[in-house]
């Protein structure tokens, strides 16, 4: 039985190896990425079991996605190969050493055709945690229905729901996102968000203090709320108590994927019954590992690698 079941779209990632306008790239690196499968890989690297539900096209890119996810130890038995649509693409260019530009070619993709029938209720019921993101409901009406169905199944079975708000402005308007994400948050037990996402969902003014944002999110339902702040670390409210999660000092080369890593670290410890301090420390360490390596998930730590950052332990209060 899986510790974590998740559903979403995993795409092929085409990445310019050098800085500069994409049209001058002679070659592109081929990789894969998707917020939910990044998280699932993070769980398996830390010794947990994770299952991924999603669709890929009946094409070489789809076969690559399934090979990578299977190779990382995910349970992909519920994955669907969709002959009607291609695997989605994500293209990453770097215009300066600091500015990464991500573009999606996913409209009408196989992954966006996820639908409620793809969600095996027995698989969701067997999970210790169901993890969903705010990306999947933005992909299509059927994908949105799939997320709602999975969450309803988990709620009914008493399986805790973890939600990463993950607002993607390219996929839907702030207004549409705020409504759907707020509704999902009301059905979640664990909530991950950035400050901007918290403001979006709460329609809170810019000057609202961080801890107030976190408290207002817990008022929507989730007893565990974690607000991520990039290189500034994170704050959390867990069962009514505030916590500060200081960042590790690392040399960041690619910020994408830190949020997925952070959530993976937290959930991997939660399913092991880890105390709050351990959950937050592993979350911060996994986030730090993710930013030190190009690629969205390749740098995720194995359990025996966590100590490589241990000289800078997270302080918990
Ligand atoms: P993304 O959407 O790019 O995956 P995010 O915005 O959801 O990321 P971040 O706040 O960037 O999430 O990162 C999550 C966590 O990872 C942070 O709370 C922090 O603990 C850690 N982290 C991120 N960036 C850094 C950094 N530069 N140095 C150290 N730790 C970092």
PDB file of N, CA and C in Angstrom, residues 7 116 119-121 124-125 130 132 144-161 180 183-184 186-189:
ATOM      1  N   UNK A   7      -2.022  12.704  -8.117  1.00  0.00           N
ATOM      2  CA  UNK A   7      -2.456  12.698  -9.512  1.00  0.00           C
ATOM      3  C   UNK A   7      -2.132  14.038 -10.154  1.00  0.00           C
ATOM      4  N   UNK A 116     -12.268  11.723 -14.102  1.00  0.00           N
ATOM      5  CA  UNK A 116     -12.609  11.003 -12.864  1.00  0.00           C
ATOM      6  C   UNK A 116     -12.473   9.484 -12.975  1.00  0.00           C
ATOM      7  N   UNK A 119      -9.288   7.838 -11.769  1.00  0.00           N
ATOM      8  CA  UNK A 119      -8.985   7.805 -10.338  1.00  0.00           C
ATOM      9  C   UNK A 119      -9.591   6.549  -9.725  1.00  0.00           C
ATOM     10  N   UNK A 120      -8.736   5.569  -9.423  1.00  0.00           N
ATOM     11  CA  UNK A 120      -9.184   4.312  -8.827  1.00  0.00           C
ATOM     12  C   UNK A 120      -9.515   4.563  -7.351  1.00  0.00           C
ATOM     13  N   UNK A 121     -10.793   4.462  -6.988  1.00  0.00           N
ATOM     14  CA  UNK A 121     -11.164   4.771  -5.598  1.00  0.00           C
ATOM     15  C   UNK A 121     -10.425   3.886  -4.593  1.00  0.00           C
ATOM     16  N   UNK A 124      -6.986   5.296  -3.911  1.00  0.00           N
ATOM     17  CA  UNK A 124      -7.053   6.478  -3.029  1.00  0.00           C
ATOM     18  C   UNK A 124      -7.320   6.044  -1.594  1.00  0.00           C
ATOM     19  N   UNK A 125      -8.241   5.112  -1.424  1.00  0.00           N
ATOM     20  CA  UNK A 125      -8.585   4.658  -0.068  1.00  0.00           C
ATOM     21  C   UNK A 125      -7.421   3.963   0.621  1.00  0.00           C
ATOM     22  N   UNK A 130      -3.419  11.510   0.505  1.00  0.00           N
ATOM     23  CA  UNK A 130      -3.657  11.889  -0.893  1.00  0.00           C
ATOM     24  C   UNK A 130      -3.073  13.282  -1.084  1.00  0.00           C
ATOM     25  N   UNK A 132      -2.666  16.496  -3.715  1.00  0.00           N
ATOM     26  CA  UNK A 132      -3.102  17.123  -4.967  1.00  0.00           C
ATOM     27  C   UNK A 132      -2.513  18.527  -5.043  1.00  0.00           C
ATOM     28  N   UNK A 144     -10.185  18.805 -13.486  1.00  0.00           N
ATOM     29  CA  UNK A 144     -10.708  19.415 -12.268  1.00  0.00           C
ATOM     30  C   UNK A 144     -11.669  18.445 -11.574  1.00  0.00           C
ATOM     31  N   UNK A 145     -12.500  17.795 -12.363  1.00  0.00           N
ATOM     32  CA  UNK A 145     -13.441  16.824 -11.793  1.00  0.00           C
ATOM     33  C   UNK A 145     -12.689  15.645 -11.178  1.00  0.00           C
ATOM     34  N   UNK A 146     -11.579  15.260 -11.799  1.00  0.00           N
ATOM     35  CA  UNK A 146     -10.781  14.145 -11.272  1.00  0.00           C
ATOM     36  C   UNK A 146     -10.211  14.487  -9.897  1.00  0.00           C
ATOM     37  N   UNK A 147      -9.723  15.711  -9.759  1.00  0.00           N
ATOM     38  CA  UNK A 147      -9.171  16.132  -8.463  1.00  0.00           C
ATOM     39  C   UNK A 147     -10.277  16.156  -7.414  1.00  0.00           C
ATOM     40  N   UNK A 148     -11.415  16.735  -7.788  1.00  0.00           N
ATOM     41  CA  UNK A 148     -12.523  16.786  -6.823  1.00  0.00           C
ATOM     42  C   UNK A 148     -12.948  15.381  -6.408  1.00  0.00           C
ATOM     43  N   UNK A 149     -12.992  14.461  -7.374  1.00  0.00           N
ATOM     44  CA  UNK A 149     -13.417  13.091  -7.066  1.00  0.00           C
ATOM     45  C   UNK A 149     -12.418  12.422  -6.128  1.00  0.00           C
ATOM     46  N   UNK A 150     -11.135  12.611  -6.397  1.00  0.00           N
ATOM     47  CA  UNK A 150     -10.105  11.988  -5.549  1.00  0.00           C
ATOM     48  C   UNK A 150     -10.188  12.545  -4.130  1.00  0.00           C
ATOM     49  N   UNK A 151     -10.366  13.858  -4.022  1.00  0.00           N
ATOM     50  CA  UNK A 151     -10.432  14.490  -2.704  1.00  0.00           C
ATOM     51  C   UNK A 151     -11.679  14.019  -1.957  1.00  0.00           C
ATOM     52  N   UNK A 152     -12.800  13.918  -2.661  1.00  0.00           N
ATOM     53  CA  UNK A 152     -14.041  13.459  -2.013  1.00  0.00           C
ATOM     54  C   UNK A 152     -13.876  12.028  -1.515  1.00  0.00           C
ATOM     55  N   UNK A 153     -13.243  11.192  -2.336  1.00  0.00           N
ATOM     56  CA  UNK A 153     -13.018   9.794  -1.948  1.00  0.00           C
ATOM     57  C   UNK A 153     -12.145   9.734  -0.688  1.00  0.00           C
ATOM     58  N   UNK A 154     -11.089  10.534  -0.673  1.00  0.00           N
ATOM     59  CA  UNK A 154     -10.180  10.550   0.481  1.00  0.00           C
ATOM     60  C   UNK A 154     -10.909  11.053   1.720  1.00  0.00           C
ATOM     61  N   UNK A 155     -11.643  12.137   1.573  1.00  0.00           N
ATOM     62  CA  UNK A 155     -12.400  12.678   2.713  1.00  0.00           C
ATOM     63  C   UNK A 155     -13.343  11.617   3.277  1.00  0.00           C
ATOM     64  N   UNK A 156     -14.045  10.921   2.387  1.00  0.00           N
ATOM     65  CA  UNK A 156     -15.019   9.933   2.832  1.00  0.00           C
ATOM     66  C   UNK A 156     -14.343   8.765   3.547  1.00  0.00           C
ATOM     67  N   UNK A 157     -13.122   8.430   3.111  1.00  0.00           N
ATOM     68  CA  UNK A 157     -12.414   7.278   3.679  1.00  0.00           C
ATOM     69  C   UNK A 157     -11.536   7.660   4.864  1.00  0.00           C
ATOM     70  N   UNK A 158     -11.504   8.946   5.212  1.00  0.00           N
ATOM     71  CA  UNK A 158     -10.654   9.368   6.323  1.00  0.00           C
ATOM     72  C   UNK A 158      -9.175   9.408   5.970  1.00  0.00           C
ATOM     73  N   UNK A 159      -8.857   9.482   4.662  1.00  0.00           N
ATOM     74  CA  UNK A 159      -7.455   9.611   4.233  1.00  0.00           C
ATOM     75  C   UNK A 159      -7.113  11.103   4.226  1.00  0.00           C
ATOM     76  N   UNK A 160      -6.096  11.536   4.972  1.00  0.00           N
ATOM     77  CA  UNK A 160      -5.756  12.954   5.000  1.00  0.00           C
ATOM     78  C   UNK A 160      -5.403  13.465   3.601  1.00  0.00           C
ATOM     79  N   UNK A 161      -5.854  14.679   3.302  1.00  0.00           N
ATOM     80  CA  UNK A 161      -5.585  15.299   2.003  1.00  0.00           C
ATOM     81  C   UNK A 161      -4.550  16.393   2.174  1.00  0.00           C
ATOM     82  N   UNK A 180     -11.646  28.023  -6.904  1.00  0.00           N
ATOM     83  CA  UNK A 180     -11.435  26.573  -6.870  1.00  0.00           C
ATOM     84  C   UNK A 180     -10.458  26.180  -5.750  1.00  0.00           C
ATOM     85  N   UNK A 183     -12.013  26.351  -2.336  1.00  0.00           N
ATOM     86  CA  UNK A 183     -12.894  25.207  -2.101  1.00  0.00           C
ATOM     87  C   UNK A 183     -12.072  23.960  -1.771  1.00  0.00           C
ATOM     88  N   UNK A 184     -10.992  23.742  -2.526  1.00  0.00           N
ATOM     89  CA  UNK A 184     -10.140  22.570  -2.257  1.00  0.00           C
ATOM     90  C   UNK A 184      -9.507  22.664  -0.870  1.00  0.00           C
ATOM     91  N   UNK A 186     -10.674  23.894   1.699  1.00  0.00           N
ATOM     92  CA  UNK A 186     -11.679  23.532   2.694  1.00  0.00           C
ATOM     93  C   UNK A 186     -11.788  22.027   2.907  1.00  0.00           C
ATOM     94  N   UNK A 187     -11.269  21.247   1.957  1.00  0.00           N
ATOM     95  CA  UNK A 187     -11.310  19.785   2.075  1.00  0.00           C
ATOM     96  C   UNK A 187      -9.942  19.195   2.399  1.00  0.00           C
ATOM     97  N   UNK A 188      -8.960  20.075   2.653  1.00  0.00           N
ATOM     98  CA  UNK A 188      -7.592  19.597   2.886  1.00  0.00           C
ATOM     99  C   UNK A 188      -7.248  19.604   4.371  1.00  0.00           C
ATOM    100  N   UNK A 189      -6.340  18.711   4.739  1.00  0.00           N
ATOM    101  CA  UNK A 189      -5.836  18.651   6.103  1.00  0.00           C
ATOM    102  C   UNK A 189      -4.478  19.316   6.223  1.00  0.00           C
TER     103      UNK A 189
END
